[in-house]
Amino acid sequence: MARTGPGLRIAIGVLVAVVAVGLPFQASGFQSLELAYALTFAIAILGLNLLIGYSGQISLGHGAFLAVGGYVTAIGQQRYGLNYLVTIPLAGIISGLIGFLVGLPALRLHGIYLALATFALAVAAPSVMKKPADLTGGVKGIILPPYTSLVPGLSDDQYFYFLCLLITVILFLVSYNILRKRPGRAFKAVRDGELAAAAFGINVSTYKTLAFAISAIYGGVAGSLYATATGFVSPDSYPFQLSILLLVGAVLGGIATIEGAIFGGLFTEFLPIFSQQALTPISRQLANAAPAVTQGIVLLIVMFVARQGIAGLLRQGYAALRGRLRTDAQTLKPAGESPPTGIR
Amino acid sequence: MPLLELNGLQAWYGQRHVLHGVDISVEEGQIVALLGANGAGKTTTLRSISGMVSRSGQMCFNGRPLSRAPADETARLGIAHVPEGRGTMGQMSVLENLRLGAYVRRDRKNVAGDFRRVFEYFPWLAQRQKQAAGTLSGGEQQMLAVGRALMSRPKLLLLDEPSLGLAPLVVRSIVEIVATINRTDGVAVLLVEQNAALALNVAHQAYVLESGRVVLSGKADELSKNESVRRSYLGY
Amino acid sequence: MTALAQQIVSGLAAGGIYASLALALVLIYSAMGLVNFAQGEFAMFSTFIAWALIVALHLPYALAFVGAVLFGFGAGIVLERAVVRPFEKSSPLILVIVTLALFSIANGLAGAIWGYVPKPFPSPFPVTPISLGGVLVSLQDMAVIGITLVVLGLISLFLTRTRLGLALRAAALYPESASLMGVRVGWMLALGWGLASAVGAVSGILVAPIIFLEPNMMQGTIIYAFAAAVLGGIDSPLGAVVGGLSLGVALNLIGAYIPQLADVRLGVALLLLVLVLVLRPAGLLGRPEVSRV
């Protein structure tokens, strides 16, 4: 009776699991695919969040890692005849290596300068992809074979959704563990003050580049799934706006939270779609402009009133709910979950 | 009525309560010294007057309430604050520093005369007008800071630790110039100074602060005879 | 020789546009240490205002030019006061996010009002080339270079010769000292935003006849402007113009003489940007800190 906390936590966990597993059976094939996209974005946003929220390095160029992942999957299948399931971890590894390399010059850049340099990366990526045309297919890109269900009873789209869900769950558990253990504490120490971290014997350079590499692994895996979902890769699939979109998702979901990435993914996928649909009856022109305007306004709202994002708001709600349940159960322990600090 | 009157001034740095009710008044044309140990609240008193910390209590300057005025407004009312560390604008030239000192002036045509006056007080500066202020020596920067304050034709000059890090001879000449300025231009001065002997020598009135409160006040020459002041601040 | 001169002149014309937008970036960076990612979108929006004044209200070009610049100036001030001000003391990440939000809103609003179909933008300067000692130069190109230099001159005069310009610089570099001298620091930051947006409006109006008017038109130019600003030194107005012009010439020469790199000029510009950031963050003309205690 007295311990309502774990009970509530389990109840929420079960609810989320039921919704996550049940959704594709209620949704159409197309909607399942949309949900798979949302999970893909969630993976990329989680990676970005590890970098920005936990190691304190800004990246406006994460779309470039998605591009790397996508091209690895495409080239791996087309040129080397690899199964696309094999290309997913491969995409993560190669992207992670590139992330490590990007992290090295990033060590010398801080704040606004790192933002500029990574922004440059995002803008340059598409034109770099075009260059080795016989490898990447140039401007036309590469068409990927469609995904097919390997599980009897599941449609192709449902199967792909569950594949994404599985990978998402694995990667979320991995980052949960990273953050709880030594590297996570080192990241936060570096974020909160490099000098102090160094004084505590933390190798600041190692952890900053490590954060870039891990973050890029997530980006690469997400890029691989994104390419498979889309069915082709081309330079135009990775405009710099994609990088901005990921940052928006991370901020909206909640910087320096793990679960925020899920909300970020959902918003990244559905906010443009819903805002466009809402305005289509009024005017085509307004509908086309709606995603950009809503994205900007939502960002400003988050910055003004809820800097810890959706995850932060939910944690506050959760703490309040738990506090109330406890009062009902007449226990006097203070509420445990502290609201996240958000971005500084 | 005094030029500046503080009644029950309280001030905070963030959560830290630094001043616990300070009463000070500065008459027109006076030099008032503010003495006290490190951390007694001298600098905070000056920063409260010029509106750089959050404060409460009654503050009246030239018949106008100061309690809510931000720094730029107190400057326009005629208070020139030479802060601790002199506030030198290092990347700008000496001349630009002085021109900014005159930023609040409305009588633009008299400003040229004030440049001449400042260069008379500080002939060094005249030769270094084009030089970046950051390349001046500490003493020169202190003179520039006083000159810059004069350019605003203040009624009250707040001077924070002019002797900090300077050679004794330089300190003496700066304090003498301040005394001259006070005599000839009638500018009132509120002087915070570690060197109590020097400060009491030029001041008309003096206050002693301890832990954010005034513990002693009076005419400067009387205070310099006071037993506890002599033991604590004059060292003989 | 003539061919080389030709490439340089065309490069200068392109560089003039990068330079004017870079100048806008530098003005805001100098005022508050912030790179305004929305600068290009502000420029685009002001250019649409000019277009509306010309096409809808049938104003003469010169009046529309002035109108758009004034609009940019006012919008810059209002946005700084209303949106940016609460975040003035926040971390770079938050400021970047706020400018990205402004980017999205400006871009979307322009799309909602004027649509995404590219529109021709008039120019009073003929594009027909005239020959100067064998080098073909259009009046359009000369005007771009000339106007950029005039804008730089006006900004420099303002910053160094006027009382307000002096206060603006002091507020940016030494906010505490400036406020002790009676400078309203917050308004000076807003003034910096206003000036930057006004200069940005000029760059938008200059580039629009060449690349057509549409909501995404400045997204290429802003990248080159970033590179130009960083190359020249992101706190130096003169550096921005030197950086912009030399970037324009360098890219044009690369395009002409190294054909393999012709279609990755953007990549070259960005590589340059990253190299300068890593190796010489102060840029070519950025001012190293002068101080002595």
CSV table of C-alpha atoms in Angstrom, one decimal, chain B residues 85-100 124-125 128-146 148, chain C residues 166 169 173-174 177 181 287 289-293:
chain,number,residue,atom,x,y,z
B,85,GLY,CA,39.0,48.0,-11.8
B,86,ARG,CA,38.4,51.4,-13.5
B,87,GLY,CA,36.0,50.2,-16.2
B,88,THR,CA,38.6,51.0,-18.9
B,89,MET,CA,37.3,50.3,-22.4
B,90,GLY,CA,40.5,48.7,-23.5
B,91,GLN,CA,40.0,48.2,-27.2
B,92,MET,CA,38.8,51.8,-27.6
B,93,SER,CA,41.1,54.8,-27.9
B,94,VAL,CA,41.8,57.2,-25.1
B,95,LEU,CA,39.8,59.9,-27.0
B,96,GLU,CA,36.9,57.5,-27.5
B,97,ASN,CA,36.8,56.7,-23.8
B,98,LEU,CA,36.6,60.4,-23.0
B,99,ARG,CA,33.9,61.0,-25.7
B,100,LEU,CA,31.8,58.3,-24.1
B,124,TRP,CA,49.7,62.4,-20.3
B,125,LEU,CA,46.3,61.7,-21.8
B,128,ARG,CA,47.9,59.4,-26.0
B,129,GLN,CA,44.6,60.3,-27.5
B,130,LYS,CA,44.8,57.8,-30.3
B,131,GLN,CA,46.3,55.0,-28.3
B,132,ALA,CA,44.1,52.0,-27.2
B,133,ALA,CA,43.2,52.6,-23.6
B,134,GLY,CA,44.1,49.0,-22.7
B,135,THR,CA,47.7,49.7,-23.4
B,136,LEU,CA,48.0,52.5,-20.8
B,137,SER,CA,49.6,51.7,-17.5
B,138,GLY,CA,47.5,51.2,-14.4
B,139,GLY,CA,48.0,54.7,-13.1
B,140,GLU,CA,47.2,56.2,-16.5
B,141,GLN,CA,44.1,54.1,-16.8
B,142,GLN,CA,43.0,55.4,-13.4
B,143,MET,CA,43.5,59.0,-14.6
B,144,LEU,CA,41.6,58.2,-17.7
B,145,ALA,CA,38.8,56.9,-15.6
B,146,VAL,CA,38.6,60.1,-13.5
B,148,ARG,CA,36.1,60.2,-18.3
C,166,LEU,CA,30.5,54.9,-30.2
C,169,ARG,CA,30.4,49.7,-29.7
C,173,LEU,CA,32.2,45.3,-25.7
C,174,TYR,CA,31.8,46.8,-22.2
C,177,SER,CA,31.1,50.6,-18.2
C,181,MET,CA,28.2,56.4,-18.6
C,287,ARG,CA,40.8,42.1,-33.6
C,289,GLU,CA,42.2,41.3,-27.5
C,290,VAL,CA,44.3,44.3,-26.3
C,291,SER,CA,44.4,44.6,-22.5
C,292,ARG,CA,46.6,45.4,-19.7
C,293,VAL,CA,45.8,45.5,-16.0
